[in-house]
Coordinates of C-alpha atoms in Angstrom, one line a residue:
X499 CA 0.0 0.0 0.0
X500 CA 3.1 2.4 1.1
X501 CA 4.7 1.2 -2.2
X502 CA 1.3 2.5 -4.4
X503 CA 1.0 5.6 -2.4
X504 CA 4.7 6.8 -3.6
X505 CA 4.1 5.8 -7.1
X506 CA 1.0 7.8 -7.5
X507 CA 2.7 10.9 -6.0
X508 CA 5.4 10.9 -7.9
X509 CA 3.4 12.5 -10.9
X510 CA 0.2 13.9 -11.5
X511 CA -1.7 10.9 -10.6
X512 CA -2.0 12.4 -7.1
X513 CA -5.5 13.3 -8.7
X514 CA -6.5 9.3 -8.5
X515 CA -6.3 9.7 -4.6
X516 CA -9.5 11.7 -4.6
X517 CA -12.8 10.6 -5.8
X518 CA -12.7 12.4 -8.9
X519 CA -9.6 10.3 -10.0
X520 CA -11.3 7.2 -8.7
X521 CA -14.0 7.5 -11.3
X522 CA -11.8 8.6 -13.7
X523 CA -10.4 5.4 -13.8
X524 CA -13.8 3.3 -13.0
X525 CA -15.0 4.7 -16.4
X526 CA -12.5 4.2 -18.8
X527 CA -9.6 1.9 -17.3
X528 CA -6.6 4.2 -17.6
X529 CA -3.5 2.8 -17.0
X530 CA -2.3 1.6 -13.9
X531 CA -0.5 3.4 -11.1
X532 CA 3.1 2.2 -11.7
X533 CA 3.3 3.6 -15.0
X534 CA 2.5 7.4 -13.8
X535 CA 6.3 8.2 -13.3
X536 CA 6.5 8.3 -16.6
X537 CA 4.2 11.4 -17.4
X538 CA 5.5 13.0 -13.7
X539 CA 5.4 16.9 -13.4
X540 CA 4.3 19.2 -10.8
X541 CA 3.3 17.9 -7.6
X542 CA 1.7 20.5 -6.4
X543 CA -1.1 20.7 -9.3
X544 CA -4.4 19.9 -7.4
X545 CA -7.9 18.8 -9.3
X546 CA -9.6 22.1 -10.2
X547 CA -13.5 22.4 -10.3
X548 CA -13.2 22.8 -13.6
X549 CA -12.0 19.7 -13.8
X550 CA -14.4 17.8 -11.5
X551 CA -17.0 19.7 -13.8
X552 CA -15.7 18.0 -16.8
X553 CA -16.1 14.3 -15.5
X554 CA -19.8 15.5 -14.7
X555 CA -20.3 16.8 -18.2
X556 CA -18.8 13.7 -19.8
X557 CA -21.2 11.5 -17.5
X558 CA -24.0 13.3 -18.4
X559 CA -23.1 13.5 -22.2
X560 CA -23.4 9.9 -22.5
X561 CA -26.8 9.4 -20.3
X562 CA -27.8 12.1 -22.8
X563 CA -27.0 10.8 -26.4
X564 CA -27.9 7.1 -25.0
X565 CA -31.5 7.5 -23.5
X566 CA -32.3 9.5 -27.1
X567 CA -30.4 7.1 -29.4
X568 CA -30.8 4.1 -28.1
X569 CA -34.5 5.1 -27.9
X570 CA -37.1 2.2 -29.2
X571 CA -41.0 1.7 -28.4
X572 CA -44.1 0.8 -29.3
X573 CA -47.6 0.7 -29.4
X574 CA -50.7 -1.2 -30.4
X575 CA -54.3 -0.4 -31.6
X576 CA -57.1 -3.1 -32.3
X577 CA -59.4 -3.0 -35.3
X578 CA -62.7 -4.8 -34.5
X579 CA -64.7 -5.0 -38.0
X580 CA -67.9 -5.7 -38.6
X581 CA -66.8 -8.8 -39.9
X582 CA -65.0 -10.4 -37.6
X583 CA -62.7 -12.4 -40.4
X584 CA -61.6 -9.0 -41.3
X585 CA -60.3 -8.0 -37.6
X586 CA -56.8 -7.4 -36.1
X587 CA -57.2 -7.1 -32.2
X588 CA -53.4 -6.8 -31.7
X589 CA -51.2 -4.2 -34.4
X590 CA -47.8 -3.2 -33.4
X591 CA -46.1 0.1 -34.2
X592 CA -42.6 -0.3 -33.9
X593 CA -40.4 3.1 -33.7
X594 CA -37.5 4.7 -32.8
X595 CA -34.4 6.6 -33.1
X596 CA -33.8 9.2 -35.2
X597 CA -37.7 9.6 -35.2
X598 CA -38.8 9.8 -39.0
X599 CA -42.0 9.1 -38.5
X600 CA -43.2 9.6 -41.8
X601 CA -41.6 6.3 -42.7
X602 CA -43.1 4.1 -40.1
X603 CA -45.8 2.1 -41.7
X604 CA -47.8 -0.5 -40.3
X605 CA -50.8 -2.6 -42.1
X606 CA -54.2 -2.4 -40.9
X607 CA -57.3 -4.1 -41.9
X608 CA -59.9 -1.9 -44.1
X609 CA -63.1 -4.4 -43.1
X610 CA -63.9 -4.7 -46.7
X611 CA -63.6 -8.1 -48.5
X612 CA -60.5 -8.8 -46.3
X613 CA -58.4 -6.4 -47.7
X614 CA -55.7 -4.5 -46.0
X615 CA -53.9 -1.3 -46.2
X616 CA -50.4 0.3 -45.8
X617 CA -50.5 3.2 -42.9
X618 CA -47.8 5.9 -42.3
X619 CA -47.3 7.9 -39.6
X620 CA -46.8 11.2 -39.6
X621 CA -44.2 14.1 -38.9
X622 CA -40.2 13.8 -39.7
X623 CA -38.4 14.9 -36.1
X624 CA -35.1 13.6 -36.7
X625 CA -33.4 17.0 -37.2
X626 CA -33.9 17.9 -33.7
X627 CA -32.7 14.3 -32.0
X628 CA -29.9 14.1 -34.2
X629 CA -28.8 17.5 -33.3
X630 CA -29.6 16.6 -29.9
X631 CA -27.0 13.3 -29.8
X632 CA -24.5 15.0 -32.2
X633 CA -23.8 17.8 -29.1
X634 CA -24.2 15.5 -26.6
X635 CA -21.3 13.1 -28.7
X636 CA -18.8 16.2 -29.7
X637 CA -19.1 17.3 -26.1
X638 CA -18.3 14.2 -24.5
X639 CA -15.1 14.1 -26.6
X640 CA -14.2 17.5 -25.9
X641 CA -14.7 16.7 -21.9
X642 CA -12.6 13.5 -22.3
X643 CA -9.8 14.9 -24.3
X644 CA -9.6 18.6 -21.5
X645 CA -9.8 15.9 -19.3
X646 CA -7.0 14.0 -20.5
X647 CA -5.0 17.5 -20.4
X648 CA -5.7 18.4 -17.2
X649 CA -3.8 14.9 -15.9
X650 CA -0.8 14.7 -18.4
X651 CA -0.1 18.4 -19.4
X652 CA -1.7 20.8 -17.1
X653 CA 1.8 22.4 -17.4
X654 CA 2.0 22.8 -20.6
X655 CA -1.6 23.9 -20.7
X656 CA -1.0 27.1 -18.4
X657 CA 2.2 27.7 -20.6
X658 CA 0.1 28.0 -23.5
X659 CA -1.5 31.2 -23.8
X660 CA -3.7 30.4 -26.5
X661 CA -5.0 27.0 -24.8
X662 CA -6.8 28.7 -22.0
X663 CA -8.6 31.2 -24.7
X664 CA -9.7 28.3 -26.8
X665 CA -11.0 26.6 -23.8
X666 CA -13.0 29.0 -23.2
X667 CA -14.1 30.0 -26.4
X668 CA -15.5 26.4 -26.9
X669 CA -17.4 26.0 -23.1
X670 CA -19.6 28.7 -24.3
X671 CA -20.2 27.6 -27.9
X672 CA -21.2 24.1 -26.2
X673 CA -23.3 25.9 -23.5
X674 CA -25.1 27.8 -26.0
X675 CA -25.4 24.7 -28.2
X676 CA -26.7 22.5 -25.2
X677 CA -29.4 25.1 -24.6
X678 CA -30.1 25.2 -28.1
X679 CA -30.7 21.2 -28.5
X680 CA -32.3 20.8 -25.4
X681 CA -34.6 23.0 -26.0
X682 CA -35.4 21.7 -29.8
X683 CA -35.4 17.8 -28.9
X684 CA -38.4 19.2 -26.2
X685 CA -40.2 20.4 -28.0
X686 CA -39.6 17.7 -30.8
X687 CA -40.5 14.8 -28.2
X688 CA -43.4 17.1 -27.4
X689 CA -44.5 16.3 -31.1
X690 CA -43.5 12.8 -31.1
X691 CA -45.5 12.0 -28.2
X692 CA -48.9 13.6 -29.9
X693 CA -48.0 11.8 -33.2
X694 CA -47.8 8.4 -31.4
X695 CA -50.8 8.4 -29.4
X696 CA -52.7 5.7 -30.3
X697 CA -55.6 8.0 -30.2
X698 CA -54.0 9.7 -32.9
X699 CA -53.2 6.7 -34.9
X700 CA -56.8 5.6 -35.3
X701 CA -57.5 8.8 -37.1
X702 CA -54.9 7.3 -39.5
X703 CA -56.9 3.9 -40.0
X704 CA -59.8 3.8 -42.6
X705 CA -61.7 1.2 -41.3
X706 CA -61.8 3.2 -37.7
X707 CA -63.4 6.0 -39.2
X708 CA -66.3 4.3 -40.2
X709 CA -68.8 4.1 -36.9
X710 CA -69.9 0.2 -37.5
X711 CA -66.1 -0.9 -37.0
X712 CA -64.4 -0.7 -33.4
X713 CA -61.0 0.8 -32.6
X714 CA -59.3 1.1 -29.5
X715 CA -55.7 1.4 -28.1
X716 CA -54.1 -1.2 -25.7
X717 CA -51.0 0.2 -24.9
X718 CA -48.9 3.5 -25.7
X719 CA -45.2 4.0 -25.6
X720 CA -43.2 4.4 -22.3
X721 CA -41.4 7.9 -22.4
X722 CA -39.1 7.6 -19.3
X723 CA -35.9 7.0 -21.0
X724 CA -36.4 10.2 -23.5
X725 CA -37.9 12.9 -21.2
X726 CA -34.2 11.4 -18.7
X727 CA -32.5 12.6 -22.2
X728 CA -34.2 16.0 -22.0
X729 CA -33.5 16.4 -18.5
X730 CA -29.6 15.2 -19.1
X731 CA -29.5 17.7 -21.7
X732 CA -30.7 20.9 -19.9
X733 CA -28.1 19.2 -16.6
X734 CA -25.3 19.6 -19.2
X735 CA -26.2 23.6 -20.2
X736 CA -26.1 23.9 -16.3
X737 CA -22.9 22.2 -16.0
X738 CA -21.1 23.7 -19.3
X739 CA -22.8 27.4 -18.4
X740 CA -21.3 26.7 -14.8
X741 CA -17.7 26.0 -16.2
X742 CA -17.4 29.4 -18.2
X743 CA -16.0 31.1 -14.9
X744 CA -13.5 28.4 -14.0
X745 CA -12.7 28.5 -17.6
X746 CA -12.4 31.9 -17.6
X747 CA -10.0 32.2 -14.6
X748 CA -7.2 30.3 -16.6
X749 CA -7.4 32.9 -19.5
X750 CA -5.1 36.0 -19.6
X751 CA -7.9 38.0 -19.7
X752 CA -9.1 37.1 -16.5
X753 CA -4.8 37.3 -14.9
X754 CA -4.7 40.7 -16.8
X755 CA -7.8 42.5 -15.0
X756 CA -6.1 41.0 -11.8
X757 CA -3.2 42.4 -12.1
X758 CA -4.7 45.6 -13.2
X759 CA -6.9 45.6 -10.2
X760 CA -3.8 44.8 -7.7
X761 CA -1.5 47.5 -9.3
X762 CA -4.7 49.9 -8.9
X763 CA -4.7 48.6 -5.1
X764 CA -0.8 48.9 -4.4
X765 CA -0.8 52.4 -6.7
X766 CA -3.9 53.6 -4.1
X767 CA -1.7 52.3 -0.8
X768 CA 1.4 54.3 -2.1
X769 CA -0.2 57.4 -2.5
X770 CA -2.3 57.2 1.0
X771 CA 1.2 56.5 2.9
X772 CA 2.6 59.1 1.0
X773 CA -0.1 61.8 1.9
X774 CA 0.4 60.5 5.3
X775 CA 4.2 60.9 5.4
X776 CA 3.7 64.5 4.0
X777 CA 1.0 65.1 6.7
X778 CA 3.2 63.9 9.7
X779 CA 6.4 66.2 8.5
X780 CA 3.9 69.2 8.1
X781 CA 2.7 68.3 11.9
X782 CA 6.4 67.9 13.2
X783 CA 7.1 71.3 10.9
X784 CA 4.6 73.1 12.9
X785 CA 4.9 71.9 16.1
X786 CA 8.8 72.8 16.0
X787 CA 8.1 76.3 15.2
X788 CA 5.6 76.5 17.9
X789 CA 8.1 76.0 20.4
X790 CA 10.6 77.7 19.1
X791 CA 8.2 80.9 19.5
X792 CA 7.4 80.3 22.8
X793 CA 10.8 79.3 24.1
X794 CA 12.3 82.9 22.9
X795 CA 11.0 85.9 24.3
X796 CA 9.2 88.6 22.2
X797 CA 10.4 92.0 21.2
X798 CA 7.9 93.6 23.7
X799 CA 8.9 91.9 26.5
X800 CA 12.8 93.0 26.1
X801 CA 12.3 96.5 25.0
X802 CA 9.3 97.5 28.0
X803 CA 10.4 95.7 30.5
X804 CA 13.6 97.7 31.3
X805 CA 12.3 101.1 30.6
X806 CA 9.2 101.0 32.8
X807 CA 11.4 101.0 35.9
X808 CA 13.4 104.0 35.3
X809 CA 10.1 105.7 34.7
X810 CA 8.9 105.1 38.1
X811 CA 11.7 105.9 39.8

């Protein structure tokens, strides 16, 4: 155990000590601890927020992209003709991911002669979910790979003054983009759900719009694993919206206005000890001459004082 602890310190694997190394490694296996020598730097380089902030993001990027595009359901209307030969008590309406709906067909009895017919759905939302996934895949990448930097060259990262500027630059593109997509696959699975209501479907069916024919619904989709990819998404604007200031800290812009601030500060300090030097001399000044006009006596007092007396006399 004494032998792992020294190998970990000895580079910038002291990270892996803390929970936020430990799932690190839980989630993708990195390499194990007596191979950290090799990348060693700075010792005293500590997991940032913004780094914690980046495992979260990459979590959440792939609870987002794999609720919406793994997503598959179904549901199932019954046709009850007149004549019961004609009937189908049990149709299944298979969809899924990327949600062209308009391309879903399913066959449905028309309760005439035993003939069938060829139904689509309706609406085309996979402009929306895929732009939903493809943020919720580029961002996972982008978390892994500043992850990756922040354990093998945060050095070299704070050398860089470009890296910091870029890093910035591309939290708020992708929290700007995560707001955008969230708030498009919403309203998109908002859509979805009213164009898969078996309700809805019915109005689809010919045979279900006449009254002598029965239609009903047994069982709609489940929409727990897509309104989990909605909330993900709006959890990952939080997150990437949340990182702009940490982000923001490593730029120069951010060191310049500090050290504007604290010359402003020592600049303000200077000229208030100054004033206060210039006011102590000025009290010293005065109180020196003071003295020196009361210690001597005045012109009255050595002129009048001897004449008076020969007067009397």
């Amino acid at each position: 155990m004494d032998t792992a602890n020294q190998l970990v310190s000895a580079g910038t694997f002291q990270v892996l000590k803390l929970p936020l190394g430990f799932i690190r490694v839980l989630e993708w296996g990195l390499m194990p601890f007596n191979t950290c020598s090799c990348h060693a730097v700075n010792t005293s380089v500590q997991p940032t927020t913004d780094f914690f902030l980046r495992l979260m993001a990459q979590l959440f990027s792939i609870f987002a992209f794999a609720t919406c595009g793994g997503y598959t359901g179904q549901l199932q209307v019954s046709v009850d003709c007149m004549e019961k030969a004609s009937s189908n008590l049990s149709i299944g309406i298979d969809f899924g991911y990327p949600f062209r709906l308009h391309q879903v067909s399913f066959e449905a009895p028309m309760c005439e002669a035993m003939r069938r017919e060829r139904v689509f759905l309706t609406g085309d939302y996979s402009s929306s979910a895929e732009f939903f996934v493809t943020i919720a895949v580029f961002a996972f990448l982008y978390s892994l790979t500043a992850a990756i930097i922040y354990i093998f060259f945060l050095n070299k990262y704070h050398e860089n003054s470009r890296a910091p500027l870029i890093d910035f630059v591309v939290t708020v593109v992708f929290s700007f983009l995560w707001l955008v997509s969230s708030s498009a696959w919403a309203k998109a699975l908002s859509d979805v759900k009213v164009a898969t209501d078996p309700d809805e479907v019915q109005l689809l069916i010919s045979a279900c719009k006449d009254q002598t024919n029965k239609c009903g619904s047994l069982h709609g989709p489940r929409w727990s694993g897509l309104n989990t990819s909605v909330v993900f998404g709006f959890l990952n604007f939080v997150l990437w919206a949340g990182n702009i200031w940490f982000v923001f800290k490593e730029t120069g812009w951010h060191k310049g206005a500090s050290r504007f601030a604290a010359g402003a500060s020592e600049k303000q300090g200077g000229t208030f000890s100054q004033q206060s030097y210039n006011q102590g001399s000025f009290d010293q000044s005065g109180s020196y001459n003071t003295q020196g006009n009361m210690g001597q006596p005045s012109e009255y007092s050595q002129v009048g004082g001897p004449t008076s007396y020969p007067s009397q006399m």
